Amino acid sequence: ENSQTDFRKELSLPISPYEFPDKEKNKLLQLLRYWGLEFAACDYVLCPDGKLIFIEANVEGNWLWLGDGEESPISEAIADMLLFHADGIVPHVC
């Protein structure tokens, strides 16, 4: 009940890795490219029936809490992107 409007209010909610479907990933990447974004923290709702509902793309999104105590490639991917851009090399989108 505490997480209906903001899941961060319920600290005991489980967090687990999720294999984002390629079809959804491609649609999201097209949208971000259309908007000219290099990064956005995108929020989705995963329904019990497996359906994904897009909520938002936040260019100032916070992802650090996801890596707290968990293995998360997000920080590494962002650091790689920043380093590659500094060298003028376009990174591989993952």
PDB file of C-alpha atoms in Angstrom:
ATOM      1  CA  GLU A   1       0.000   0.000   0.000  1.00  0.00           C
ATOM      2  CA  ASN A   2       2.863   2.435   0.814  1.00  0.00           C
ATOM      3  CA  SER A   3       4.328   1.985  -2.663  1.00  0.00           C
ATOM      4  CA  GLN A   4       1.240   2.722  -4.769  1.00  0.00           C
ATOM      5  CA  THR A   5       2.280   6.298  -5.592  1.00  0.00           C
ATOM      6  CA  ASP A   6       6.035   5.994  -5.007  1.00  0.00           C
ATOM      7  CA  PHE A   7       7.805   2.641  -4.690  1.00  0.00           C
ATOM      8  CA  ARG A   8      10.690   4.296  -2.794  1.00  0.00           C
ATOM      9  CA  LYS A   9       8.415   4.765   0.233  1.00  0.00           C
ATOM     10  CA  GLU A  10       8.424   1.012   0.856  1.00  0.00           C
ATOM     11  CA  LEU A  11      12.015   0.102   1.661  1.00  0.00           C
ATOM     12  CA  SER A  12      11.308  -3.618   1.948  1.00  0.00           C
ATOM     13  CA  LEU A  13      10.238  -4.092  -1.689  1.00  0.00           C
ATOM     14  CA  PRO A  14      12.441  -6.696  -3.370  1.00  0.00           C
ATOM     15  CA  ILE A  15      14.740  -5.659  -6.217  1.00  0.00           C
ATOM     16  CA  SER A  16      15.914  -8.182  -8.755  1.00  0.00           C
ATOM     17  CA  PRO A  17      17.522  -8.130 -12.204  1.00  0.00           C
ATOM     18  CA  TYR A  18      15.129  -8.021 -15.157  1.00  0.00           C
ATOM     19  CA  GLU A  19      15.916  -8.962 -18.740  1.00  0.00           C
ATOM     20  CA  PHE A  20      14.467  -6.020 -20.659  1.00  0.00           C
ATOM     21  CA  PRO A  21      12.850  -7.336 -23.872  1.00  0.00           C
ATOM     22  CA  ASP A  22      14.694  -6.428 -27.093  1.00  0.00           C
ATOM     23  CA  LYS A  23      11.499  -5.095 -28.680  1.00  0.00           C
ATOM     24  CA  GLU A  24      10.953  -2.648 -25.816  1.00  0.00           C
ATOM     25  CA  LYS A  25      14.648  -1.734 -25.710  1.00  0.00           C
ATOM     26  CA  ASN A  26      14.633  -0.851 -29.410  1.00  0.00           C
ATOM     27  CA  LYS A  27      11.494   1.275 -29.043  1.00  0.00           C
ATOM     28  CA  LEU A  28      13.010   3.095 -26.067  1.00  0.00           C
ATOM     29  CA  LEU A  29      16.310   3.734 -27.866  1.00  0.00           C
ATOM     30  CA  GLN A  30      14.429   5.155 -30.858  1.00  0.00           C
ATOM     31  CA  LEU A  31      12.504   7.483 -28.562  1.00  0.00           C
ATOM     32  CA  LEU A  32      15.655   8.673 -26.743  1.00  0.00           C
ATOM     33  CA  ARG A  33      17.445   9.274 -30.055  1.00  0.00           C
ATOM     34  CA  TYR A  34      14.430  11.196 -31.355  1.00  0.00           C
ATOM     35  CA  TRP A  35      14.590  13.387 -28.265  1.00  0.00           C
ATOM     36  CA  GLY A  36      18.376  13.755 -28.698  1.00  0.00           C
ATOM     37  CA  LEU A  37      19.138  12.237 -25.290  1.00  0.00           C
ATOM     38  CA  GLU A  38      22.367  10.483 -24.356  1.00  0.00           C
ATOM     39  CA  PHE A  39      21.020   9.318 -20.987  1.00  0.00           C
ATOM     40  CA  ALA A  40      17.708   9.008 -19.230  1.00  0.00           C
ATOM     41  CA  ALA A  41      16.594   6.987 -16.232  1.00  0.00           C
ATOM     42  CA  CYS A  42      13.422   5.408 -17.555  1.00  0.00           C
ATOM     43  CA  ASP A  43      10.662   4.219 -15.293  1.00  0.00           C
ATOM     44  CA  TYR A  44       8.325   1.376 -16.145  1.00  0.00           C
ATOM     45  CA  VAL A  45       5.692  -0.611 -14.332  1.00  0.00           C
ATOM     46  CA  LEU A  46       5.956  -4.378 -14.760  1.00  0.00           C
ATOM     47  CA  CYS A  47       2.429  -5.770 -14.478  1.00  0.00           C
ATOM     48  CA  PRO A  48       1.738  -9.222 -13.050  1.00  0.00           C
ATOM     49  CA  ASP A  49       0.844 -10.405 -16.579  1.00  0.00           C
ATOM     50  CA  GLY A  50       4.323  -9.364 -17.827  1.00  0.00           C
ATOM     51  CA  LYS A  51       3.163  -6.218 -19.644  1.00  0.00           C
ATOM     52  CA  LEU A  52       5.488  -3.192 -19.412  1.00  0.00           C
ATOM     53  CA  ILE A  53       4.013   0.277 -19.006  1.00  0.00           C
ATOM     54  CA  PHE A  54       6.303   3.240 -19.760  1.00  0.00           C
ATOM     55  CA  ILE A  55       6.056   5.982 -17.112  1.00  0.00           C
ATOM     56  CA  GLU A  56       8.798   8.514 -17.850  1.00  0.00           C
ATOM     57  CA  ALA A  57      12.298   9.227 -19.096  1.00  0.00           C
ATOM     58  CA  ASN A  58      14.079  11.386 -16.527  1.00  0.00           C
ATOM     59  CA  VAL A  59      17.327  13.019 -17.710  1.00  0.00           C
ATOM     60  CA  GLU A  60      18.300  13.692 -14.099  1.00  0.00           C
ATOM     61  CA  GLY A  61      17.257  10.304 -12.815  1.00  0.00           C
ATOM     62  CA  ASN A  62      18.953   8.724  -9.843  1.00  0.00           C
ATOM     63  CA  TRP A  63      20.209   5.183 -10.319  1.00  0.00           C
ATOM     64  CA  LEU A  64      22.843   4.915  -7.566  1.00  0.00           C
ATOM     65  CA  TRP A  65      20.440   3.298  -5.116  1.00  0.00           C
ATOM     66  CA  LEU A  66      20.153   0.353  -7.536  1.00  0.00           C
ATOM     67  CA  GLY A  67      23.827  -0.465  -7.145  1.00  0.00           C
ATOM     68  CA  ASP A  68      23.783  -0.278  -3.364  1.00  0.00           C
ATOM     69  CA  GLY A  69      24.825  -3.765  -2.338  1.00  0.00           C
ATOM     70  CA  GLU A  70      23.951  -5.234  -5.737  1.00  0.00           C
ATOM     71  CA  GLU A  71      25.977  -5.807  -8.875  1.00  0.00           C
ATOM     72  CA  SER A  72      24.788  -3.135 -11.296  1.00  0.00           C
ATOM     73  CA  PRO A  73      26.424  -2.264 -14.620  1.00  0.00           C
ATOM     74  CA  ILE A  74      24.730   1.156 -14.786  1.00  0.00           C
ATOM     75  CA  SER A  75      27.546   3.181 -13.178  1.00  0.00           C
ATOM     76  CA  GLU A  76      30.170   1.396 -15.284  1.00  0.00           C
ATOM     77  CA  ALA A  77      28.218   1.989 -18.509  1.00  0.00           C
ATOM     78  CA  ILE A  78      27.820   5.708 -17.750  1.00  0.00           C
ATOM     79  CA  ALA A  79      31.513   6.062 -16.868  1.00  0.00           C
ATOM     80  CA  ASP A  80      32.461   4.281 -20.106  1.00  0.00           C
ATOM     81  CA  MET A  81      30.195   6.581 -22.093  1.00  0.00           C
ATOM     82  CA  LEU A  82      31.746   9.674 -20.520  1.00  0.00           C
ATOM     83  CA  LEU A  83      35.269   8.380 -21.142  1.00  0.00           C
ATOM     84  CA  PHE A  84      34.528   7.408 -24.734  1.00  0.00           C
ATOM     85  CA  HIS A  85      32.953  10.776 -25.459  1.00  0.00           C
ATOM     86  CA  ALA A  86      36.008  12.524 -24.000  1.00  0.00           C
ATOM     87  CA  ASP A  87      38.130  10.656 -26.551  1.00  0.00           C
ATOM     88  CA  GLY A  88      35.717  11.372 -29.400  1.00  0.00           C
ATOM     89  CA  ILE A  89      34.709   7.722 -29.679  1.00  0.00           C
ATOM     90  CA  VAL A  90      31.006   6.905 -29.806  1.00  0.00           C
ATOM     91  CA  PRO A  91      30.236   4.156 -27.267  1.00  0.00           C
ATOM     92  CA  HIS A  92      28.271   1.011 -27.946  1.00  0.00           C
ATOM     93  CA  VAL A  93      24.716   1.369 -26.687  1.00  0.00           C
ATOM     94  CA  CYS A  94      23.827  -1.462 -24.317  1.00  0.00           C
TER      95      CYS A  94
END
